[in-house]
PDB file of C-alpha atoms in Angstrom:
ATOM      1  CA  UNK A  83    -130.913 -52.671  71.681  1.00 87.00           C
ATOM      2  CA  UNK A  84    -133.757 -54.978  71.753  1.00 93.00           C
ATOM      3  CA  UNK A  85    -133.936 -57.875  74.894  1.00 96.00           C
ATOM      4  CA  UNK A  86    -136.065 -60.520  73.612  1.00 97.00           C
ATOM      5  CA  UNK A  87    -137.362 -63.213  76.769  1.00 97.00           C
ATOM      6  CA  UNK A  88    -139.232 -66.071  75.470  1.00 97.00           C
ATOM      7  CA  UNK A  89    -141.627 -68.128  77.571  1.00 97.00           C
ATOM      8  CA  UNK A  90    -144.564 -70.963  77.368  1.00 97.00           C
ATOM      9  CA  UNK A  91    -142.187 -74.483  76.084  1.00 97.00           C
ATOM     10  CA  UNK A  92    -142.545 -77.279  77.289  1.00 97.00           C
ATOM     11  CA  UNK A  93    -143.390 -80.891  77.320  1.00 98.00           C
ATOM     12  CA  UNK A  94    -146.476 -81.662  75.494  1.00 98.00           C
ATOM     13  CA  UNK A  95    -148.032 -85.186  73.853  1.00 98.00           C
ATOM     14  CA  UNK A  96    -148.552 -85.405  70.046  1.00 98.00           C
ATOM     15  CA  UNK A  97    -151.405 -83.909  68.971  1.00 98.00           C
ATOM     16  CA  UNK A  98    -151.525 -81.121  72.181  1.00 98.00           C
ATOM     17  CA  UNK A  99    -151.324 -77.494  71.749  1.00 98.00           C
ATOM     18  CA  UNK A 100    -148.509 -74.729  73.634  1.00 98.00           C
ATOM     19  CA  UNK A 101    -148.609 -71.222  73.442  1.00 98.00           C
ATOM     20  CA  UNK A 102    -145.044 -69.343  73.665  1.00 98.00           C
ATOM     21  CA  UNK A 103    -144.611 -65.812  74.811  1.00 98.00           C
ATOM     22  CA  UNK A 104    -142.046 -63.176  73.935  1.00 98.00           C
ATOM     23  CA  UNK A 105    -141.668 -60.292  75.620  1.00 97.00           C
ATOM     24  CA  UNK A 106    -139.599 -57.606  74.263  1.00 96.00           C
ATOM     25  CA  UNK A 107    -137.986 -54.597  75.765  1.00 92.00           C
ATOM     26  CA  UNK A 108    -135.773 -51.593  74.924  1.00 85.00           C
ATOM     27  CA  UNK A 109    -137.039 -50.010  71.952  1.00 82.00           C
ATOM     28  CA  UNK A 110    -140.284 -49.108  70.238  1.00 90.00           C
ATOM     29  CA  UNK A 111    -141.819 -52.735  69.575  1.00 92.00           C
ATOM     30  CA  UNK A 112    -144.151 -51.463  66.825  1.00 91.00           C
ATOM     31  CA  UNK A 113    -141.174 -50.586  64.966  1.00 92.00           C
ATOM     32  CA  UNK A 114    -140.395 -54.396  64.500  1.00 95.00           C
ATOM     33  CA  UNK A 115    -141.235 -57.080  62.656  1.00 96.00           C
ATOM     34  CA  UNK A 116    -140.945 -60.102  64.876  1.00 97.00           C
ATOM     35  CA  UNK A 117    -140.358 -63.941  63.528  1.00 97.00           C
ATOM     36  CA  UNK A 118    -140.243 -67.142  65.572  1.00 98.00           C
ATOM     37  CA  UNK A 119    -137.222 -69.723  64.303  1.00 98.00           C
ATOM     38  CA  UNK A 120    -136.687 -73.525  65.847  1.00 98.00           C
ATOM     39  CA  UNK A 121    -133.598 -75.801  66.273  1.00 98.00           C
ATOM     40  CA  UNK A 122    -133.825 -79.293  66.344  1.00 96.00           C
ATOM     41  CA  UNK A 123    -130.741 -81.216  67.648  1.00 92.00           C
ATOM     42  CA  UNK A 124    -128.745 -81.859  64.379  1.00 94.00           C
ATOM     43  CA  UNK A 125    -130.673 -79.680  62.393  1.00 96.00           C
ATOM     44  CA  UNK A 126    -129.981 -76.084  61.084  1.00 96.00           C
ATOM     45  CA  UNK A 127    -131.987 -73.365  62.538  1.00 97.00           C
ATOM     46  CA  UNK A 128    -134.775 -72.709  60.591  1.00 97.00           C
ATOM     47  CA  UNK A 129    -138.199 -70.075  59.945  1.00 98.00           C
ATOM     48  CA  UNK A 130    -141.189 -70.864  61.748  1.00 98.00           C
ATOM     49  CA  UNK A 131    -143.450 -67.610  61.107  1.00 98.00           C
ATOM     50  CA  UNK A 132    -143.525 -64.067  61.279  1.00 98.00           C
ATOM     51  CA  UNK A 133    -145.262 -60.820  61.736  1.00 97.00           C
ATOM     52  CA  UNK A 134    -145.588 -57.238  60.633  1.00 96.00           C
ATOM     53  CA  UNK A 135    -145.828 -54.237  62.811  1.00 95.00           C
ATOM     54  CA  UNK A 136    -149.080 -53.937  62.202  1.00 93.00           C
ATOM     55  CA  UNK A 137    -149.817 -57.478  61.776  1.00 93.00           C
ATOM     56  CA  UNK A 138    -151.557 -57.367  58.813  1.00 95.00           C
ATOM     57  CA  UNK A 139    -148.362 -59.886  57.404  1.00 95.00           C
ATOM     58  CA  UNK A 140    -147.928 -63.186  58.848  1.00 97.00           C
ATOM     59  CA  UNK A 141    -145.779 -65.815  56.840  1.00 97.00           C
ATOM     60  CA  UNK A 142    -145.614 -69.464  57.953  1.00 98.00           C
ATOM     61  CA  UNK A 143    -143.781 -72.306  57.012  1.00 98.00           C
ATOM     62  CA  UNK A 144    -145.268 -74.934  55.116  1.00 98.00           C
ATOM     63  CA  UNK A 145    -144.826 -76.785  57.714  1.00 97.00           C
ATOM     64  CA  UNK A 146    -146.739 -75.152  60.383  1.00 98.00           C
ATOM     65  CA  UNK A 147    -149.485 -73.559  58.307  1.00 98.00           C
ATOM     66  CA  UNK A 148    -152.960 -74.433  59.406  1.00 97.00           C
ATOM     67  CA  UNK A 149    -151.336 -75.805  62.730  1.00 98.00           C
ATOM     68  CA  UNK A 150    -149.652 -72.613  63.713  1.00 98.00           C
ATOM     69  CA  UNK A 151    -150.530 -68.964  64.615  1.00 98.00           C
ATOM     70  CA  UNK A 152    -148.040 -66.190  65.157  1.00 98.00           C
ATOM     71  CA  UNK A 153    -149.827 -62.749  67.092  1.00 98.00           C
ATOM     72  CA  UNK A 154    -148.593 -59.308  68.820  1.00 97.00           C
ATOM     73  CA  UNK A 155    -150.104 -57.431  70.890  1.00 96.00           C
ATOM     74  CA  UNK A 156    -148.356 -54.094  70.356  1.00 95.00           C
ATOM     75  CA  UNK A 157    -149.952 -52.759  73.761  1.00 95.00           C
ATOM     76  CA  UNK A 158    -148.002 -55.534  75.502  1.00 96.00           C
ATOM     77  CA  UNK A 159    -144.795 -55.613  73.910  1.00 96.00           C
ATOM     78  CA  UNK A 160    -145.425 -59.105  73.330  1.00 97.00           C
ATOM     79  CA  UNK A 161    -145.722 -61.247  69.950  1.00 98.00           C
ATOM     80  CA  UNK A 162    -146.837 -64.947  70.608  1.00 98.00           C
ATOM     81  CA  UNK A 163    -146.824 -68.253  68.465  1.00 98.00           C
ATOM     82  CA  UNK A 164    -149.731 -70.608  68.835  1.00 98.00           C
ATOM     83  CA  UNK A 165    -148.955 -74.035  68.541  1.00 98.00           C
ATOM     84  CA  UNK A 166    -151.641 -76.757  67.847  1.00 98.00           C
ATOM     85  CA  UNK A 167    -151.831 -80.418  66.826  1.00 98.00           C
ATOM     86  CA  UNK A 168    -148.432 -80.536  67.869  1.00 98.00           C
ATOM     87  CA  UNK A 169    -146.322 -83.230  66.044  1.00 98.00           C
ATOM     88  CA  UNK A 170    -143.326 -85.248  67.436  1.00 97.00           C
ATOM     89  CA  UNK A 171    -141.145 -83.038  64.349  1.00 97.00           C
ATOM     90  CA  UNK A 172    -141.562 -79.741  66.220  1.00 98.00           C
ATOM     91  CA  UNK A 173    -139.151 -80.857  69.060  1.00 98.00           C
ATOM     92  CA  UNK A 174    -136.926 -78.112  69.320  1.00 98.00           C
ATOM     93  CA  UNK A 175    -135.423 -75.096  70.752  1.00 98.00           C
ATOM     94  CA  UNK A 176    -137.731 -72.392  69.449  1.00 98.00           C
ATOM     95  CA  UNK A 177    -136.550 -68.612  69.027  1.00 98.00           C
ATOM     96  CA  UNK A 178    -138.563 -65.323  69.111  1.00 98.00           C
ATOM     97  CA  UNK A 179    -136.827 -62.576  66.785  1.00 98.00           C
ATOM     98  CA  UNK A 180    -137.153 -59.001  65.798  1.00 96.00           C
ATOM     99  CA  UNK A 181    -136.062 -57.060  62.830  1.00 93.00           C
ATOM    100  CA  UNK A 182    -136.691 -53.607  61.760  1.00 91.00           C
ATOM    101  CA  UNK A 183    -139.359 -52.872  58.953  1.00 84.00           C
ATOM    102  CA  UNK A 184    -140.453 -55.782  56.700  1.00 86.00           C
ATOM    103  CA  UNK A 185    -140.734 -59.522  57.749  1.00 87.00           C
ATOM    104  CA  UNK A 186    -138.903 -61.509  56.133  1.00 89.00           C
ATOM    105  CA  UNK A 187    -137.880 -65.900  56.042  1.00 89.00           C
ATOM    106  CA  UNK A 188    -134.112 -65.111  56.013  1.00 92.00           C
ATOM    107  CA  UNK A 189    -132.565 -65.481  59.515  1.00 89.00           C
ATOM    108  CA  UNK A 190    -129.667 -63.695  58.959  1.00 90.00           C
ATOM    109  CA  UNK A 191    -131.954 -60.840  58.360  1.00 91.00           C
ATOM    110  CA  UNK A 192    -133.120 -60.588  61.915  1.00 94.00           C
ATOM    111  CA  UNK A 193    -130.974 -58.360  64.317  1.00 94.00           C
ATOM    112  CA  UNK A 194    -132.312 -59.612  67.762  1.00 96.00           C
ATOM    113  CA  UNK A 195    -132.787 -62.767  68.819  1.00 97.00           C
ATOM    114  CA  UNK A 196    -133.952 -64.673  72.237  1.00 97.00           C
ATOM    115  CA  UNK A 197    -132.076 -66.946  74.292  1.00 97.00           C
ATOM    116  CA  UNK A 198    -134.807 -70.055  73.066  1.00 97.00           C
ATOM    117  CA  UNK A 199    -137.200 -72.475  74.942  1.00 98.00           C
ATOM    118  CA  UNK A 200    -137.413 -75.798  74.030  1.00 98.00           C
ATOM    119  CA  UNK A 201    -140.378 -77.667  72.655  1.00 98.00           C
ATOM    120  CA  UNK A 202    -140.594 -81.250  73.776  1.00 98.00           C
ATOM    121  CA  UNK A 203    -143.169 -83.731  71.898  1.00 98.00           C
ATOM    122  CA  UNK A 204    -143.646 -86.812  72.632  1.00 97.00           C
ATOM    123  CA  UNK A 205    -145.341 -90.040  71.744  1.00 94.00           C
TER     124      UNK A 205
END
């Protein structure tokens, strides 16, 4: 088992930055490849970015890239998602995940998941 505890949402104005944290426990976390996901009310869940175990692999959404960074610091057991020029369409519940081997866009794909923090942007 993997425990996944995300951290670092927020409110925050358009056009400010947040930084979430996950911290994972229980297994080897340089095993994993770890993704971020969001929820918006209404909305399916869907892929924000991931990351390799070595990081060297770090897939964004269109939507997010150039706005977004996803990180790990293996040391810490901790992978972390920059968030910058925040925009009032990245309100939602955000979700750190962790799959073995390869990253991948697929949600189902991932085997742990985090309980979510939300993202708040306003006007």
């Amino acid at each position: 088992q993997v425990q996944l505890v995300e951290s670092g949402g927020g409110l925050v104005q358009a056009g400010g930055s947040l930084r979430l944290s996950c911290a994972a426990s229980g297994r080897t976390f340089s095993n994993y490849a770890m993704g971020w996901f969001r929820q918006a009310p209404g909305k399916e869940r869907e892929f924000v970015a991931a990351i390799s175990q070595s990081g060297d692999d770090t897939p964004y959404a269109d939507s997010v890239k150039g706005r977004f960074t996803i990180s790990r610091d293996n040391a810490k057991n901790t992978v972390y998602l920059q968030m910058n020029s925040l925009k009032l369409e990245d309100t939602a519940v955000y979700y750190c995940t962790a799959k073995l081997l390869l990253t991948t866009t697929q949600s189902i794909r991932y085997t742990y998941w985090g309980q979510g923090t939300q993202v708040t942007v306003s006007s």
